Amino acid sequence: MAQGVFVICEQQDGAFRKISYEAVSEGRRQADSLNTDLTALVLGGGVTEMAADLEKFGPDKILVADDPALTDYSTEAYTTVCTHAIKSRDPMVIITGASTQGKDLSARLAARLDAGLAMDCVAIRIENDQLIYTRPMFGGKILAEINIIGTPHIVAIRSNVMAITESSMTCTIDQLDIQVDEPKTKVIDKKLESGDKVELTEADVIVSGGRGTGGDYGAIEELAALLNGAVGASRSAVDEGWRPHSDQVGQTGKVVSPNLYVACGISGAIQHLAGMSTSKNIVAINKDSEAPIFSKADFGVAGDLFEVIPEIIKEVKKIKE
Amino acid sequence: MDVVVLVKQVPDTESLIQIEGDGVSIKTDDIKWVMNPYDELAVEAALQIKEAKGGTVTILSLGPEKTVETIRTALAMGADKGVHIFDPAADGSDALSKGKLLAAALKTLPFDLVIAGMRAVDEDNYQVGSAVAELLDIPQISQVTKVAVEDQTIKCHRVIEGGTVVVEATLPALFTTQRGLNEPRYASLPGIMKAKKKPIDTLSLADLGIDPETVGPAGRKVKVAVLNFPPDRKTVKMVDGGNPGEMAAKLVKILHEDVKAI
Ligand SMILES: Cc1cc2nc3c(=O)[nH]c(=O)nc-3n(C[C@H](O)[C@H](O)[C@H](O)COP(=O)(O)OP(=O)(O)OC[C@H]3O[C@@H](n4cnc5c(N)ncnc54)[C@H](O)[C@@H]3O)c2cc1C
Ligand SMILES: Nc1ncnc2c1ncn2[C@@H]1O[C@H](COP(=O)(O)O)[C@@H](O)[C@H]1O
């Protein structure tokens, strides 16, 4: 009978992505509630040494698939290796991040294993011995609670939602014996941004600007940098060409759940709210005190962003000193 | 180059979504149905490829009777023909079953390239494209922002966390669209007139050789237990004050001391 929790971890160029720690921590919690083991699976080229970084989040076992052919993510190669690991161990639940890679991999894997998938899941719980997965639909207008029939269950968790917790378990690290065929897709070029830019979906703080910025993101960028955060944008700002598409938050942009989301000069259209309504704390700064964004915010400032943000920067600097 | 585009009809993003009395489905009466925004990008990409390379663009859609309207919209944009999988037994299929149905239909069509949206803005599954690619045993590249098609390969840019990668795949292949790929055209009036005469084939489960027990409600691996509305936020606390400096000081104090977000 299928048992055990499996977590597929994600790394890039020698570092685990934050979502991997979230996934292993959540995996530990679920393995404890199910009274079963947690296995973390690490795939990549030259990843054997870094695999031990996961130990503090509590896996019972770490499985490493280390092969030059796995250096760059490839749907085919990763699906094949994961399938091999899963088939030989028959886990009940497989958790991965709902990152760009995790979405691609979990969906392909679900089809290969003919398994049910809870995509972009924000909560997992057990009720009457049944696992229940909560996932937003319709741009977050609805929260669906779903059951998965049969095993394994595949669950891709939303970034920045599940807590990272450490645990004092000891674990074993094993190498997975794998063979990777020449894949039909290959990465022919890769451009990574410089190290200090915070990825929007992983950021604890996001300062977002909309049409109200008139294209001037100076103060927004300064505040974001001061808070170690990232800059986001509404679609109007992207359409104006002020910000790249990768900064867009919303139903046709990124879905983010930072600890703090500061919406500046954003009216609060339903499609924008779809991307940020699960943020823990929402601040809106808008010169129109009737703007719909205020109905979805926790704290509001009715004022001109060009006057308010520089003052916020001053206050934050005072705290930091 | 023969391109098949997977197109889904979804509620307009402005729609008010209400939960049906059964607690597990949504009310569909007052909804305005439109083409999934990511599928508009897919249709546009297909038309651009056809304009550059020749060939055909076929629209493949699974859904109830009214799905035909969305297929017509794609034909009015310039696609050549439509294929509609329409069978009440397929209603209530989950994403994987939808993938099975679409893949079965694709096996009856000639194609070099399949284009899907990265996600449909109804259930937000981000799943059907990958399922179709797997079931057809062809490579996939998801969330593509730029594409170049050659004779035997496609080269796609995809934006990943912290950067961009360029991925090459041999054809036949499938890719899914991400915003930034293009600006979809609108259907022109002559386009709408022409679309009325373009063929739309209808396929049933029997035509596809699919056992009704393996799809629809019986085939679901994902079962909705209940739908809820997200919890309401507390009403906004407006930070007041005579001037921007005072408001900023109050706000930062709250964020630092009360909610500890700074
Ligand atoms: C299919 C579809 C998908 C969409 N997807 C998205 C999406 O993913 N993300 C998204 O954001 N939108 C999306 N939209 C667009 C959305 O409907 C809105 O048009 C958009 O969010 C508005 O952007 P905005 O708030 O920046 O601009 P506006 O609505 O023009 O609001 C600007 C705001 O700035 C305020 N303002 C002006 N000057 C100042 C100042 N000096 N100081 C303070 N405040 C000021 C104004 O009071 C106003 O409230 C989508 C639309 C459709 C149809
Ligand atoms: N019923 C359907 N008919 C045709 N294509 C679909 C259907 N459902 C999903 N797709 C395609 O798969 C993509 C992703 O959908 P989803 O996995 O539901 O988020 C969509 O953008 C479409 O291209």
XYZ file of C-alpha atoms and ligand atoms in Angstrom:
659
model
C 0.000 0.000 0.000
C 1.245 3.436 -0.865
C 2.748 5.248 2.071
C 5.235 7.958 2.883
C 5.564 11.560 1.833
C 7.888 12.559 -0.986
C 9.096 16.085 -1.630
C 10.660 17.026 -4.948
C 13.078 19.864 -4.229
C 14.080 22.620 -6.584
C 17.534 24.089 -6.867
C 19.202 26.412 -9.256
C 22.915 26.806 -9.789
C 23.938 25.285 -6.508
C 21.316 26.795 -4.204
C 17.943 25.504 -3.138
C 15.034 27.760 -3.872
C 13.120 28.930 -0.826
C 10.089 26.925 -1.957
C 12.094 23.737 -1.371
C 12.408 24.563 2.331
C 8.712 25.343 2.472
C 7.897 22.042 0.769
C 10.157 19.945 3.008
C 8.799 21.662 6.141
C 5.220 21.028 5.029
C 6.195 17.475 4.089
C 7.482 16.927 7.627
C 4.239 18.186 9.124
C 2.131 15.918 6.900
C 4.409 12.905 7.427
C 4.006 13.417 11.180
C 0.218 13.617 10.950
C 0.158 10.524 8.763
C 2.680 8.823 11.002
C 4.938 8.035 8.098
C 8.336 8.826 6.590
C 9.471 11.860 4.650
C 11.794 11.519 1.674
C 13.290 14.561 -0.046
C 14.341 14.108 -3.650
C 17.051 16.354 -5.081
C 17.783 16.420 -8.800
C 20.554 18.259 -10.583
C 24.162 18.231 -11.685
C 26.696 18.397 -8.860
C 24.050 18.587 -6.137
C 25.266 15.833 -3.822
C 27.039 18.137 -1.426
C 24.282 20.721 -1.089
C 21.652 18.028 -0.453
C 22.674 17.970 3.208
C 21.313 21.546 3.562
C 17.852 19.995 3.690
C 18.566 17.922 6.763
C 17.511 20.622 9.213
C 13.983 20.725 7.803
C 13.412 17.165 8.884
C 13.431 14.552 6.108
C 14.035 10.948 7.164
C 15.820 10.328 3.924
C 17.323 12.407 1.155
C 17.568 10.848 -2.278
C 19.977 12.449 -4.687
C 19.887 12.133 -8.465
C 23.150 13.720 -9.489
C 23.897 13.742 -13.180
C 25.259 16.374 -15.578
C 22.200 15.754 -17.757
C 20.038 17.108 -14.913
C 21.952 20.386 -14.517
C 19.318 22.370 -16.378
C 15.688 21.580 -15.732
C 14.188 19.480 -18.497
C 10.598 18.282 -18.316
C 11.409 14.929 -19.831
C 14.515 14.051 -17.862
C 13.087 15.239 -14.550
C 9.787 13.440 -15.119
C 11.601 10.227 -15.953
C 13.859 10.371 -12.900
C 11.014 11.303 -10.547
C 8.833 8.532 -11.972
C 11.600 6.028 -11.389
C 12.051 7.151 -7.760
C 8.311 7.226 -7.131
C 7.551 3.848 -8.696
C 10.220 2.079 -6.695
C 9.030 3.552 -3.388
C 5.295 3.972 -3.854
C 4.677 7.136 -1.803
C 1.193 8.276 -0.878
C 1.779 12.013 -1.249
C 4.224 13.892 -3.476
C 4.786 17.571 -2.717
C 6.524 20.060 -4.950
C 6.535 23.834 -5.282
C 4.116 25.523 -7.674
C 6.990 27.491 -9.190
C 7.489 27.740 -12.956
C 9.430 24.486 -12.789
C 7.144 22.819 -10.271
C 4.010 23.566 -12.280
C 5.569 22.142 -15.416
C 6.919 19.040 -13.676
C 3.919 18.248 -11.475
C 1.500 18.437 -14.389
C 3.587 16.177 -16.603
C 4.205 13.776 -13.735
C 0.490 13.585 -12.923
C -0.214 12.547 -16.493
C 2.604 9.997 -16.532
C 1.519 8.427 -13.229
C -2.182 8.861 -14.022
C -2.497 10.591 -10.656
C -4.601 13.408 -9.231
C -2.946 16.802 -8.850
C -3.741 19.682 -6.489
C -2.105 22.605 -8.267
C -1.123 25.789 -6.438
C -2.315 24.419 -3.125
C -2.366 26.806 -0.142
C -3.273 24.403 2.681
C -3.174 20.690 3.428
C -5.044 19.107 6.294
C -6.363 15.775 7.416
C -9.974 15.281 8.371
C -11.500 11.880 9.110
C -8.342 10.208 7.836
C -8.703 11.991 4.503
C -6.258 14.476 3.095
C -7.945 17.700 2.076
C -6.213 20.166 -0.190
C -7.256 23.795 -0.431
C -6.613 25.606 -3.681
C -7.771 28.948 -5.055
C -9.736 28.981 -8.299
C -11.196 31.752 -10.467
C -8.321 34.062 -9.579
C -8.847 33.545 -5.867
C -12.574 34.373 -5.922
C -13.169 30.803 -4.746
C -11.279 28.476 -2.424
C -11.870 24.849 -3.346
C -11.342 22.012 -0.923
C -10.512 18.897 -2.851
C -9.878 15.211 -2.295
C -7.662 13.138 -4.486
C -8.845 9.682 -5.461
C -6.227 6.931 -5.664
C -2.505 7.275 -5.091
C -0.151 8.977 -5.294
C -1.514 12.430 -4.573
C 0.532 15.114 -6.268
C 0.479 18.506 -4.604
C 2.163 21.657 -5.917
C 2.242 24.258 -3.144
C 2.055 28.003 -3.673
C 5.226 29.924 -2.844
C 5.454 31.883 0.370
C 2.359 30.375 1.972
C 3.559 27.426 4.033
C 5.848 27.993 6.992
C 9.500 26.984 7.024
C 10.222 25.060 10.222
C 13.322 23.325 11.420
C 13.402 19.974 13.100
C 16.158 18.043 14.836
C 15.880 14.782 12.942
C 18.833 12.971 11.509
C 18.605 11.567 8.057
C 20.339 9.352 5.566
C 21.463 10.498 2.153
C 21.336 7.997 -0.677
C 22.242 8.233 -4.305
C 19.596 7.260 -6.788
C 20.837 5.019 -9.543
C 19.655 6.714 -12.673
C 20.102 6.762 -16.370
C 19.114 9.838 -18.314
C 18.511 9.602 -22.049
C 19.281 12.429 -24.399
C 16.211 14.662 -23.954
C 14.171 16.042 -26.839
C 14.357 19.519 -25.319
C 17.517 21.304 -24.397
C 18.408 24.574 -22.772
C 20.496 26.491 -25.272
C 20.810 29.750 -23.372
C 20.252 30.967 -19.850
C 20.298 34.501 -18.488
C 20.039 34.829 -14.759
C 19.606 38.168 -13.087
C 22.297 39.373 -10.735
C 22.207 37.709 -7.328
C 20.668 40.438 -5.182
C 17.388 40.847 -7.027
C 14.576 39.372 -4.951
C 12.222 37.146 -6.927
C 8.654 38.467 -6.812
C 6.987 35.192 -5.830
C 9.511 34.578 -3.050
C 9.664 38.116 -1.650
C 8.572 38.861 1.903
C 7.821 42.430 0.930
C 6.478 43.715 -2.386
C 6.063 47.371 -3.236
C 3.874 47.591 -6.319
C 3.151 50.551 -8.529
C 0.338 51.140 -10.978
C -0.753 53.770 -13.436
C -0.670 56.317 -10.622
C 3.143 56.263 -10.742
C 3.068 57.844 -14.177
C 6.047 55.607 -14.894
C 8.251 56.997 -12.131
C 9.321 54.024 -9.992
C 12.213 55.780 -8.239
C 10.657 55.981 -4.768
C 9.019 52.550 -5.115
C 12.322 50.935 -6.012
C 14.052 52.684 -3.153
C 11.463 51.549 -0.624
C 11.510 47.979 -1.957
C 15.301 47.836 -1.729
C 15.236 49.267 1.788
C 12.861 46.491 2.868
C 14.767 43.760 0.973
C 11.709 43.383 -1.147
C 10.742 43.241 -4.789
C 8.931 45.659 -7.081
C 5.600 44.645 -8.572
C 3.303 46.330 -11.070
C -0.255 46.440 -12.306
C -1.032 45.401 -15.847
C -1.588 49.017 -16.865
C 1.975 49.813 -15.830
C 3.244 46.842 -17.839
C 1.119 47.781 -20.840
C 2.585 51.282 -20.690
C 6.011 49.689 -20.960
C 7.104 51.020 -17.575
C 7.823 47.598 -16.128
C 8.597 44.154 -17.631
C 5.868 41.508 -17.859
C 7.648 39.516 -15.201
C 6.736 42.222 -12.657
C 2.998 41.996 -13.307
C 0.843 40.900 -10.414
C -2.657 39.631 -11.067
C -4.867 37.176 -12.824
C -2.752 37.278 -15.957
C 0.451 37.912 -14.048
C 2.074 36.487 -10.983
C 0.245 35.335 -7.913
C 2.084 36.535 -4.837
C 1.627 36.082 -1.079
C 4.219 38.258 0.627
C 4.090 39.182 4.274
C 3.639 42.806 3.203
C 2.169 44.102 -0.064
C 2.201 47.854 -0.618
C -0.032 48.905 -3.536
C 0.860 52.401 -4.731
C -1.266 54.195 -7.315
C -3.182 51.006 -8.086
C -6.973 51.248 -8.278
C -7.675 47.660 -7.211
C -9.275 46.070 -10.290
C -10.563 42.561 -9.708
C -7.821 41.122 -11.950
C -5.141 42.798 -9.868
C -6.656 41.592 -6.590
C -6.558 38.053 -8.007
C -2.785 38.192 -7.790
C -2.240 39.614 -4.338
C -5.273 39.018 -2.144
C -3.574 36.217 -0.176
C -0.833 38.600 1.001
C -0.670 38.636 4.782
C -0.692 42.433 5.187
C -1.883 44.780 2.486
C -1.219 48.520 2.477
C -2.809 50.762 -0.132
C -1.594 54.237 -0.995
C -3.925 56.049 -3.345
C -4.900 59.667 -3.729
C -8.506 58.711 -4.358
C -9.950 57.758 -0.975
C -12.787 55.924 -2.786
C -10.461 53.639 -4.767
C -11.618 49.985 -4.614
C -8.161 48.873 -3.458
C -9.007 50.203 0.007
C -11.776 47.646 0.403
C -9.190 44.851 0.122
C -6.425 46.491 2.144
C -5.624 46.215 5.846
C -4.144 49.691 6.061
C -4.793 52.638 3.814
C -3.223 55.989 3.183
C -5.301 58.438 1.159
C -2.580 60.552 -0.337
C -0.220 61.266 -3.194
C 2.298 58.461 -3.516
C 5.014 60.917 -4.523
C 4.572 62.696 -1.193
C 3.863 59.692 1.024
C 6.502 57.172 -0.088
C 9.520 59.462 0.517
C 8.207 60.050 4.045
C 7.795 56.288 4.556
C 11.386 55.829 3.406
C 12.537 58.365 5.997
C 10.627 56.602 8.767
C 11.918 53.159 7.800
C 15.466 54.498 7.770
C 14.953 55.797 11.314
C 13.985 52.288 12.455
C 16.917 50.732 10.667
C 19.413 53.034 12.384
C 3.367 23.795 -40.632
C 0.129 22.476 -39.153
C -0.668 24.057 -35.815
C -3.426 23.014 -33.429
C -4.447 25.485 -30.738
C -6.201 24.330 -27.575
C -8.824 26.883 -26.699
C -11.081 26.968 -23.678
C -14.171 29.029 -23.011
C -14.076 30.562 -19.518
C -15.992 33.145 -17.470
C -14.923 36.719 -18.180
C -12.429 37.794 -15.517
C -14.856 40.525 -14.377
C -17.520 37.925 -13.561
C -19.008 37.641 -10.143
C -18.523 33.990 -9.221
C -21.276 32.479 -7.100
C -21.444 29.047 -5.555
C -24.358 26.776 -6.509
C -26.631 25.285 -3.841
C -24.814 21.935 -4.091
C -21.699 23.630 -2.697
C -19.399 22.050 -5.258
C -20.108 23.929 -8.485
C -20.546 27.526 -9.577
C -23.642 29.266 -10.881
C -23.370 29.671 -14.611
C -26.527 31.647 -15.513
C -25.249 35.222 -15.324
C -21.772 34.598 -16.576
C -20.344 36.154 -19.714
C -18.247 33.513 -21.461
C -15.075 34.464 -23.295
C -11.947 32.886 -24.714
C -9.382 32.176 -22.003
C -6.956 35.152 -22.207
C -3.902 32.872 -22.460
C -5.549 31.036 -25.355
C -5.917 34.346 -27.210
C -2.121 34.539 -27.066
C -1.989 30.967 -28.376
C -4.274 31.717 -31.339
C -2.260 34.831 -32.179
C 1.009 32.883 -32.030
C -0.421 30.234 -34.352
C -1.634 32.832 -36.841
C 1.768 34.514 -36.876
C 3.455 31.174 -37.549
C 1.022 30.477 -40.379
C 1.676 33.922 -41.857
C 5.407 33.278 -41.807
C 5.526 29.604 -42.764
C 2.214 28.723 -44.375
C 0.180 25.737 -43.256
C -3.011 25.494 -41.248
C -4.358 26.577 -37.883
C -6.937 24.310 -36.257
C -8.807 25.223 -33.087
C -9.536 22.338 -30.738
C -11.924 22.865 -27.859
C -13.725 20.650 -25.405
C -16.865 21.953 -23.785
C -20.634 22.367 -23.838
C -22.636 23.521 -26.836
C -21.940 27.236 -26.355
C -18.194 26.551 -26.774
C -18.869 26.914 -30.498
C -19.049 30.702 -29.983
C -15.482 30.780 -28.746
C -14.313 28.519 -31.562
C -15.978 30.974 -33.994
C -14.125 33.847 -32.365
C -10.836 32.080 -33.058
C -11.929 31.369 -36.640
C -12.805 35.055 -36.999
C -9.301 35.950 -35.849
C -8.082 33.889 -38.804
C -7.886 30.212 -37.882
C -8.896 27.752 -40.608
C -11.097 25.192 -38.939
C -12.515 24.125 -35.635
C -12.869 20.817 -33.859
C -15.328 20.661 -31.016
C -15.342 17.768 -28.573
C -18.900 17.856 -27.416
C -20.460 15.063 -25.425
C -22.532 15.351 -22.241
C -20.634 12.336 -20.883
C -17.490 14.482 -20.844
C -19.080 17.155 -18.627
C -17.458 17.345 -15.242
C -14.133 15.913 -16.374
C -11.093 16.884 -14.330
C -7.972 18.359 -15.896
C -6.308 15.020 -16.535
C -9.413 13.605 -18.214
C -9.645 16.761 -20.317
C -6.066 16.103 -21.352
C -7.020 12.549 -22.349
C -9.941 13.752 -24.452
C -7.923 16.472 -26.178
C -4.995 14.105 -26.808
C -7.369 11.536 -28.307
C -8.725 14.179 -30.677
C -5.218 15.328 -31.580
C -4.390 11.781 -32.632
C -6.988 12.166 -35.377
C -5.504 15.461 -36.634
C -2.310 16.288 -38.500
C -0.058 18.573 -36.471
C 3.542 19.709 -36.146
C 2.926 21.989 -33.221
C 0.320 22.284 -30.467
C -0.155 25.537 -28.573
C -2.078 25.836 -25.301
C -2.491 28.515 -22.682
C -0.341 28.110 -19.596
C -3.497 28.196 -17.513
C -7.218 28.620 -17.884
C -8.475 31.418 -15.644
C -11.435 29.381 -14.386
C -9.977 26.504 -12.396
C -6.397 27.785 -12.703
C -5.100 24.233 -13.137
C -1.961 24.943 -15.199
C -2.224 21.310 -16.184
C -3.970 20.449 -19.428
C -1.118 21.432 -21.796
C 1.384 19.213 -19.990
C -1.098 16.344 -19.829
C -1.714 16.527 -23.573
C 2.024 16.602 -24.317
C 2.630 13.591 -22.088
C -0.212 11.583 -23.570
C 1.034 12.335 -27.087
C 4.592 11.592 -25.981
C 5.911 14.873 -27.381
C 8.159 17.487 -25.751
C 6.623 20.485 -24.014
C 7.887 23.956 -23.202
C 5.699 25.857 -20.788
C 5.157 29.569 -20.118
C 6.693 30.841 -23.324
C 7.236 34.571 -23.933
C 8.959 34.364 -27.318
C 8.993 31.687 -29.989
C 10.950 31.034 -33.163
C 9.862 28.162 -35.390
C 12.270 26.428 -37.733
C 11.649 23.415 -39.943
C 12.285 20.715 -37.402
C 12.557 22.637 -34.136
C 11.123 25.424 -32.026
C 13.140 27.752 -29.847
C 11.271 29.279 -26.951
C 12.116 31.828 -24.305
C 10.607 31.139 -20.950
C 10.817 33.400 -17.953
C 11.702 31.472 -14.831
C 12.210 32.714 -11.290
C 15.256 34.930 -11.447
C 15.907 34.844 -15.181
C 15.122 33.648 -18.661
C 15.998 30.399 -20.388
C 15.915 29.577 -24.065
C 14.787 26.034 -24.733
C 14.883 24.180 -28.005
C 12.639 21.246 -28.807
C 12.277 19.001 -31.815
C 8.912 18.973 -33.534
C 6.247 17.802 -33.052
C 6.061 19.644 -29.751
C 3.689 21.579 -27.531
C 4.219 24.926 -25.889
C 2.097 26.986 -23.526
C 1.733 30.749 -23.583
C 2.702 33.378 -21.052
C 1.897 37.060 -21.200
C 4.444 39.020 -23.171
C 4.370 36.543 -26.068
C 2.316 38.839 -28.307
C -0.682 41.165 -28.450
C -3.637 39.147 -29.742
C -5.467 40.667 -32.697
C -9.169 41.397 -32.665
C -11.480 39.688 -35.083
C -12.205 42.032 -38.016
C -15.653 42.396 -39.526
C -14.680 40.529 -42.728
C -13.044 37.951 -40.445
C -16.314 37.454 -38.594
C -18.198 37.055 -41.890
C -15.704 34.511 -43.189
C -15.741 32.575 -39.924
C -19.406 31.757 -40.441
C -18.483 29.569 -43.412
C -15.476 27.855 -41.865
C -15.960 24.208 -40.876
C -16.346 23.059 -37.276
C -16.273 19.285 -36.773
C -17.957 17.828 -33.731
C -16.501 14.773 -32.027
C -18.234 12.593 -29.443
C -16.635 10.145 -27.036
C -17.647 7.355 -29.403
C -15.825 9.120 -32.256
C -12.752 9.284 -30.040
C -13.081 5.691 -28.874
C -13.167 6.767 -25.242
C -15.078 4.836 -22.612
C -17.421 7.282 -20.801
C -16.529 5.628 -17.475
C -12.925 6.816 -17.748
C -13.812 10.533 -18.029
C -16.539 12.809 -16.656
C -17.458 12.516 -12.969
C -16.604 8.783 -12.873
C -13.073 9.361 -14.136
C -12.206 12.147 -11.716
C -9.066 11.788 -9.674
C -9.662 15.231 -8.222
C -13.000 15.597 -6.427
C -14.283 18.885 -5.132
C -15.424 18.385 -1.530
C -16.674 21.936 -1.113
C -16.251 25.403 -2.578
C -15.907 28.361 -0.232
C -15.427 32.072 -0.574
C -12.131 33.290 0.818
C -12.471 34.786 4.292
C -13.210 38.504 4.306
C -10.479 40.841 5.349
C -11.161 43.075 8.305
C -12.230 46.530 7.212
C -9.385 48.757 6.217
C -7.778 50.925 8.858
C -7.202 54.301 7.254
C -4.124 56.002 8.561
C -4.998 59.655 8.934
C -2.991 62.721 9.718
C -2.582 66.301 8.633
C 0.232 65.743 6.196
C 2.144 62.958 4.403
C 4.875 62.957 7.053
C 2.435 62.273 9.878
C 0.591 59.578 7.946
C 3.847 57.877 6.986
C 5.076 57.932 10.586
C 1.846 56.365 11.827
C 1.839 53.721 9.106
C 5.435 52.697 9.668
C 4.839 52.524 13.429
C 1.895 50.135 12.902
C 3.812 47.998 10.412
C 6.833 47.827 12.653
C 5.304 47.487 16.111
C 1.847 45.966 15.631
C 2.074 43.673 12.635
C 5.861 43.310 12.649
C 5.978 43.391 8.876
C 8.899 45.803 8.791
C -8.489 39.628 -19.095
C -7.872 40.703 -18.231
C -6.788 40.360 -17.436
C -6.187 41.336 -16.613
N -5.124 40.962 -15.828
C -4.578 41.874 -14.992
C -3.502 41.523 -14.128
O -3.013 40.391 -14.129
N -3.002 42.469 -13.299
C -3.498 43.746 -13.259
O -2.985 44.568 -12.464
N -4.502 44.116 -14.069
C -5.038 43.210 -14.949
N -6.039 43.610 -15.794
C -6.342 45.055 -15.908
C -7.246 45.592 -14.822
O -8.572 45.390 -15.210
C -6.992 47.098 -14.600
O -7.172 47.768 -15.822
C -5.596 47.419 -14.079
O -5.283 46.611 -12.972
C -5.542 48.887 -13.665
O -4.238 49.236 -13.324
P -3.963 50.458 -12.319
O -4.654 50.212 -11.043
O -2.487 50.635 -12.289
O -4.556 51.701 -13.111
P -5.851 52.562 -12.845
O -7.061 51.721 -12.712
O -5.818 53.606 -13.890
O -5.605 53.181 -11.408
C -4.625 54.127 -11.116
C -4.838 54.538 -9.674
O -3.786 55.408 -9.277
C -4.320 56.407 -8.448
N -3.376 57.543 -8.520
C -3.134 58.357 -9.576
N -2.147 59.218 -9.262
C -1.774 58.950 -7.994
C -0.804 59.518 -7.111
N -0.009 60.512 -7.494
N -0.701 59.013 -5.872
C -1.509 57.996 -5.461
N -2.428 57.418 -6.251
C -2.555 57.899 -7.505
C -5.692 56.697 -9.009
O -6.520 57.240 -7.999
C -6.138 55.287 -9.422
O -6.843 54.639 -8.369
C -6.673 42.665 -16.613
C -7.760 42.989 -17.417
C -8.364 42.034 -18.204
C -9.548 42.415 -19.036
N -11.791 22.187 -22.318
C -10.680 22.566 -22.967
N -10.683 22.626 -24.324
C -9.577 23.020 -25.001
N -8.434 23.368 -24.410
C -8.385 23.338 -23.056
C -9.484 22.936 -22.262
N -9.135 23.010 -20.968
C -7.864 23.461 -20.949
N -7.397 23.650 -22.208
C -6.080 24.148 -22.630
O -5.161 23.975 -21.561
C -4.720 25.239 -21.074
C -4.499 25.171 -19.577
O -5.703 24.906 -18.900
P -5.782 24.444 -17.394
O -4.852 23.316 -17.213
O -7.220 24.067 -17.194
O -5.399 25.642 -16.553
C -5.756 26.220 -21.552
O -5.194 27.524 -21.656
C -6.135 25.633 -22.912
O -5.160 25.943 -23.887
